[in-house]
Amino acid sequence: MSHNHDDHHHERPRDLTRNQGLVLETLNGAEGPLSAYDILDKLRDEGLRAPLQVYRALDKLIEQGFAHRLESLNAFVCCAGAECHGADTAAFAICTGCGRVDEFADPEVTERLGEWAKTTGFGLERTTIELRGRCAECLKRAS
Ligand SMILES: [Zn+2]
Ligand SMILES: [Zn+2]
């Protein structure tokens, strides 16, 4: 199953630590979202032993915009778009059939939410939009 993230290859930034680089590579190579424990399993041979090592690396990668946390799955994906780096809003379509996750950006949605925050005086820090349903391929297969 291919998914969106395969189209994008971020160069590993020079200021990442070894662990951060390993975690990012693992996310890049994954077919879908990974939990911190999935990541730890894949990196045991690289010498990672503690979940905390993975969580620390993930925190840093998310902070720098290289990865996202999917709240509803408690899992992580690498960022699919360079244009998203530093953006406060990330949107994901999550297929409950095959587990495919597509990251997309909609500037109008971002703008609307920003306006809402401004009007209500809400101090918006970060927005993650998660759409759950069936991807086009799964729907095709089901019909
Ligand atoms: Zn992103
Ligand atoms: Zn699907």
PDB file of C-alpha atoms and ligand atoms in Angstrom:
ATOM      1  CA  MET A   1       0.000   0.000   0.000  1.00  0.00           C
ATOM      2  CA  SER A   2       1.562   3.226  -1.051  1.00  0.00           C
ATOM      3  CA  HIS A   3       0.755   6.424   0.645  1.00  0.00           C
ATOM      4  CA  ASN A   4       1.368  10.059   0.353  1.00  0.00           C
ATOM      5  CA  HIS A   5       4.489  10.253   2.414  1.00  0.00           C
ATOM      6  CA  ASP A   6       6.447   8.176  -0.086  1.00  0.00           C
ATOM      7  CA  ASP A   7       6.459  11.096  -2.489  1.00  0.00           C
ATOM      8  CA  HIS A   8       8.406  13.284  -0.172  1.00  0.00           C
ATOM      9  CA  HIS A   9      11.883  12.851   1.073  1.00  0.00           C
ATOM     10  CA  HIS A  10      13.104  15.304   3.577  1.00  0.00           C
ATOM     11  CA  GLU A  11      16.818  15.579   3.813  1.00  0.00           C
ATOM     12  CA  ARG A  12      17.907  14.677   7.238  1.00  0.00           C
ATOM     13  CA  PRO A  13      18.654  17.993   8.877  1.00  0.00           C
ATOM     14  CA  ARG A  14      22.136  18.312  10.207  1.00  0.00           C
ATOM     15  CA  ASP A  15      21.130  19.363  13.698  1.00  0.00           C
ATOM     16  CA  LEU A  16      19.195  16.207  14.482  1.00  0.00           C
ATOM     17  CA  THR A  17      20.701  13.819  16.976  1.00  0.00           C
ATOM     18  CA  ARG A  18      21.355  10.215  16.017  1.00  0.00           C
ATOM     19  CA  ASN A  19      18.173   9.053  17.744  1.00  0.00           C
ATOM     20  CA  GLN A  20      16.082  11.765  16.127  1.00  0.00           C
ATOM     21  CA  GLY A  21      17.492  10.820  12.731  1.00  0.00           C
ATOM     22  CA  LEU A  22      16.750   7.139  13.296  1.00  0.00           C
ATOM     23  CA  VAL A  23      13.187   7.847  14.389  1.00  0.00           C
ATOM     24  CA  LEU A  24      12.609  10.127  11.399  1.00  0.00           C
ATOM     25  CA  GLU A  25      13.966   7.493   9.000  1.00  0.00           C
ATOM     26  CA  THR A  26      11.711   4.898  10.572  1.00  0.00           C
ATOM     27  CA  LEU A  27       8.662   7.122  10.114  1.00  0.00           C
ATOM     28  CA  ASN A  28       9.707   7.923   6.562  1.00  0.00           C
ATOM     29  CA  GLY A  29       9.954   4.246   5.685  1.00  0.00           C
ATOM     30  CA  ALA A  30       6.693   3.236   7.319  1.00  0.00           C
ATOM     31  CA  GLU A  31       3.545   2.419   5.382  1.00  0.00           C
ATOM     32  CA  GLY A  32       1.336   4.103   7.938  1.00  0.00           C
ATOM     33  CA  PRO A  33       1.303   5.691  11.361  1.00  0.00           C
ATOM     34  CA  LEU A  34       3.495   4.127  14.023  1.00  0.00           C
ATOM     35  CA  SER A  35       3.104   4.108  17.768  1.00  0.00           C
ATOM     36  CA  ALA A  36       6.102   4.940  19.918  1.00  0.00           C
ATOM     37  CA  TYR A  37       6.375   1.234  20.737  1.00  0.00           C
ATOM     38  CA  ASP A  38       6.324   0.259  17.054  1.00  0.00           C
ATOM     39  CA  ILE A  39       9.208   2.663  16.562  1.00  0.00           C
ATOM     40  CA  LEU A  40      11.072   1.293  19.552  1.00  0.00           C
ATOM     41  CA  ASP A  41      10.653  -2.263  18.220  1.00  0.00           C
ATOM     42  CA  LYS A  42      12.133  -1.291  14.884  1.00  0.00           C
ATOM     43  CA  LEU A  43      15.072   0.481  16.474  1.00  0.00           C
ATOM     44  CA  ARG A  44      16.101  -2.076  19.066  1.00  0.00           C
ATOM     45  CA  ASP A  45      18.894  -3.282  16.810  1.00  0.00           C
ATOM     46  CA  GLU A  46      20.134   0.296  16.644  1.00  0.00           C
ATOM     47  CA  GLY A  47      20.570   0.347  20.383  1.00  0.00           C
ATOM     48  CA  LEU A  48      17.376   2.087  21.485  1.00  0.00           C
ATOM     49  CA  ARG A  49      16.025   0.497  24.617  1.00  0.00           C
ATOM     50  CA  ALA A  50      13.715   2.892  26.409  1.00  0.00           C
ATOM     51  CA  PRO A  51      10.400   4.381  25.285  1.00  0.00           C
ATOM     52  CA  LEU A  52      11.601   7.677  26.708  1.00  0.00           C
ATOM     53  CA  GLN A  53      14.365   7.815  24.083  1.00  0.00           C
ATOM     54  CA  VAL A  54      11.740   7.509  21.366  1.00  0.00           C
ATOM     55  CA  TYR A  55       9.394  10.022  22.975  1.00  0.00           C
ATOM     56  CA  ARG A  56      12.164  12.569  23.357  1.00  0.00           C
ATOM     57  CA  ALA A  57      13.134  12.197  19.713  1.00  0.00           C
ATOM     58  CA  LEU A  58       9.489  12.443  18.619  1.00  0.00           C
ATOM     59  CA  ASP A  59       8.930  15.595  20.659  1.00  0.00           C
ATOM     60  CA  LYS A  60      11.839  17.262  18.942  1.00  0.00           C
ATOM     61  CA  LEU A  61      10.784  16.111  15.466  1.00  0.00           C
ATOM     62  CA  ILE A  62       7.233  17.365  16.029  1.00  0.00           C
ATOM     63  CA  GLU A  63       8.513  20.661  17.380  1.00  0.00           C
ATOM     64  CA  GLN A  64      10.599  21.131  14.236  1.00  0.00           C
ATOM     65  CA  GLY A  65       7.763  20.133  11.918  1.00  0.00           C
ATOM     66  CA  PHE A  66       9.227  16.855  10.655  1.00  0.00           C
ATOM     67  CA  ALA A  67       6.571  14.678  12.223  1.00  0.00           C
ATOM     68  CA  HIS A  68       3.012  14.852  13.483  1.00  0.00           C
ATOM     69  CA  ARG A  69       1.136  13.138  16.235  1.00  0.00           C
ATOM     70  CA  LEU A  70      -2.250  11.712  15.354  1.00  0.00           C
ATOM     71  CA  GLU A  71      -4.216  12.145  18.531  1.00  0.00           C
ATOM     72  CA  SER A  72      -7.022   9.753  17.682  1.00  0.00           C
ATOM     73  CA  LEU A  73      -4.581   6.921  16.963  1.00  0.00           C
ATOM     74  CA  ASN A  74      -1.930   7.846  19.491  1.00  0.00           C
ATOM     75  CA  ALA A  75       0.515   7.337  16.652  1.00  0.00           C
ATOM     76  CA  PHE A  76       3.033   9.294  14.657  1.00  0.00           C
ATOM     77  CA  VAL A  77       3.671  10.050  10.987  1.00  0.00           C
ATOM     78  CA  CYS A  78       6.404  11.939   9.224  1.00  0.00           C
ATOM     79  CA  CYS A  79       5.335  15.243   7.743  1.00  0.00           C
ATOM     80  CA  ALA A  80       4.239  14.820   4.135  1.00  0.00           C
ATOM     81  CA  GLY A  81       4.848  18.330   2.922  1.00  0.00           C
ATOM     82  CA  ALA A  82       7.701  20.736   3.069  1.00  0.00           C
ATOM     83  CA  GLU A  83       5.193  23.569   2.859  1.00  0.00           C
ATOM     84  CA  CYS A  84       3.719  22.418   6.132  1.00  0.00           C
ATOM     85  CA  HIS A  85       6.882  22.987   8.127  1.00  0.00           C
ATOM     86  CA  GLY A  86       6.235  25.512  10.797  1.00  0.00           C
ATOM     87  CA  ALA A  87       2.560  25.656   9.945  1.00  0.00           C
ATOM     88  CA  ASP A  88       0.246  25.585  12.911  1.00  0.00           C
ATOM     89  CA  THR A  89      -2.435  23.562  11.207  1.00  0.00           C
ATOM     90  CA  ALA A  90      -2.105  20.041   9.913  1.00  0.00           C
ATOM     91  CA  ALA A  91      -4.968  17.999   8.512  1.00  0.00           C
ATOM     92  CA  PHE A  92      -5.107  14.240   8.029  1.00  0.00           C
ATOM     93  CA  ALA A  93      -7.516  11.893   6.318  1.00  0.00           C
ATOM     94  CA  ILE A  94      -7.268   8.572   8.134  1.00  0.00           C
ATOM     95  CA  CYS A  95      -8.648   5.466   6.433  1.00  0.00           C
ATOM     96  CA  THR A  96     -10.103   3.062   8.969  1.00  0.00           C
ATOM     97  CA  GLY A  97     -10.022   0.298   6.364  1.00  0.00           C
ATOM     98  CA  CYS A  98      -6.374   0.105   5.332  1.00  0.00           C
ATOM     99  CA  GLY A  99      -4.784   2.522   7.769  1.00  0.00           C
ATOM    100  CA  ARG A 100      -3.636   4.886   5.041  1.00  0.00           C
ATOM    101  CA  VAL A 101      -3.083   8.450   6.193  1.00  0.00           C
ATOM    102  CA  ASP A 102      -3.004  11.405   3.828  1.00  0.00           C
ATOM    103  CA  GLU A 103      -1.788  14.730   5.063  1.00  0.00           C
ATOM    104  CA  PHE A 104      -3.213  17.763   3.393  1.00  0.00           C
ATOM    105  CA  ALA A 105      -3.428  21.475   3.941  1.00  0.00           C
ATOM    106  CA  ASP A 106      -6.359  23.767   3.364  1.00  0.00           C
ATOM    107  CA  PRO A 107      -5.448  27.429   3.745  1.00  0.00           C
ATOM    108  CA  GLU A 108      -9.116  28.443   3.980  1.00  0.00           C
ATOM    109  CA  VAL A 109      -9.739  26.154   6.922  1.00  0.00           C
ATOM    110  CA  THR A 110      -6.589  27.422   8.594  1.00  0.00           C
ATOM    111  CA  GLU A 111      -7.713  31.000   8.039  1.00  0.00           C
ATOM    112  CA  ARG A 112     -11.216  30.364   9.365  1.00  0.00           C
ATOM    113  CA  LEU A 113      -9.927  28.733  12.522  1.00  0.00           C
ATOM    114  CA  GLY A 114      -7.456  31.549  13.002  1.00  0.00           C
ATOM    115  CA  GLU A 115     -10.250  34.090  12.676  1.00  0.00           C
ATOM    116  CA  TRP A 116     -12.381  32.200  15.162  1.00  0.00           C
ATOM    117  CA  ALA A 117      -9.515  32.188  17.637  1.00  0.00           C
ATOM    118  CA  LYS A 118      -8.955  35.897  17.151  1.00  0.00           C
ATOM    119  CA  THR A 119     -12.638  36.727  17.623  1.00  0.00           C
ATOM    120  CA  THR A 120     -12.997  34.663  20.749  1.00  0.00           C
ATOM    121  CA  GLY A 121      -9.638  35.643  22.185  1.00  0.00           C
ATOM    122  CA  PHE A 122      -8.494  32.049  22.227  1.00  0.00           C
ATOM    123  CA  GLY A 123      -4.714  31.720  22.272  1.00  0.00           C
ATOM    124  CA  LEU A 124      -4.359  29.161  19.507  1.00  0.00           C
ATOM    125  CA  GLU A 125      -1.084  27.255  19.475  1.00  0.00           C
ATOM    126  CA  ARG A 126      -1.596  24.301  17.228  1.00  0.00           C
ATOM    127  CA  THR A 127      -4.420  22.695  15.276  1.00  0.00           C
ATOM    128  CA  THR A 128      -4.615  19.096  14.205  1.00  0.00           C
ATOM    129  CA  ILE A 129      -7.592  18.095  12.090  1.00  0.00           C
ATOM    130  CA  GLU A 130      -8.294  14.399  11.756  1.00  0.00           C
ATOM    131  CA  LEU A 131     -10.829  13.074   9.276  1.00  0.00           C
ATOM    132  CA  ARG A 132     -11.794   9.456   9.742  1.00  0.00           C
ATOM    133  CA  GLY A 133     -13.423   7.325   7.071  1.00  0.00           C
ATOM    134  CA  ARG A 134     -12.648   5.171   4.066  1.00  0.00           C
ATOM    135  CA  CYS A 135     -10.161   6.051   1.380  1.00  0.00           C
ATOM    136  CA  ALA A 136     -11.197   5.940  -2.267  1.00  0.00           C
ATOM    137  CA  GLU A 137      -9.441   2.623  -2.843  1.00  0.00           C
ATOM    138  CA  CYS A 138     -11.154   0.923   0.085  1.00  0.00           C
ATOM    139  CA  LEU A 139     -14.519   2.229  -1.099  1.00  0.00           C
ATOM    140  CA  LYS A 140     -13.811   0.911  -4.582  1.00  0.00           C
ATOM    141  CA  ARG A 141     -12.890  -2.480  -3.164  1.00  0.00           C
ATOM    142  CA  ALA A 142     -16.064  -2.617  -1.085  1.00  0.00           C
ATOM    143  CA  SER A 143     -18.446  -1.841  -3.919  1.00  0.00           C
TER     144      SER A 143
HETATM  145 ZN    ZN B   1       3.016  18.177   7.948  1.00  0.00          ZN
HETATM  146 ZN    ZN B   2      -8.194   2.600   2.744  1.00  0.00          ZN
END
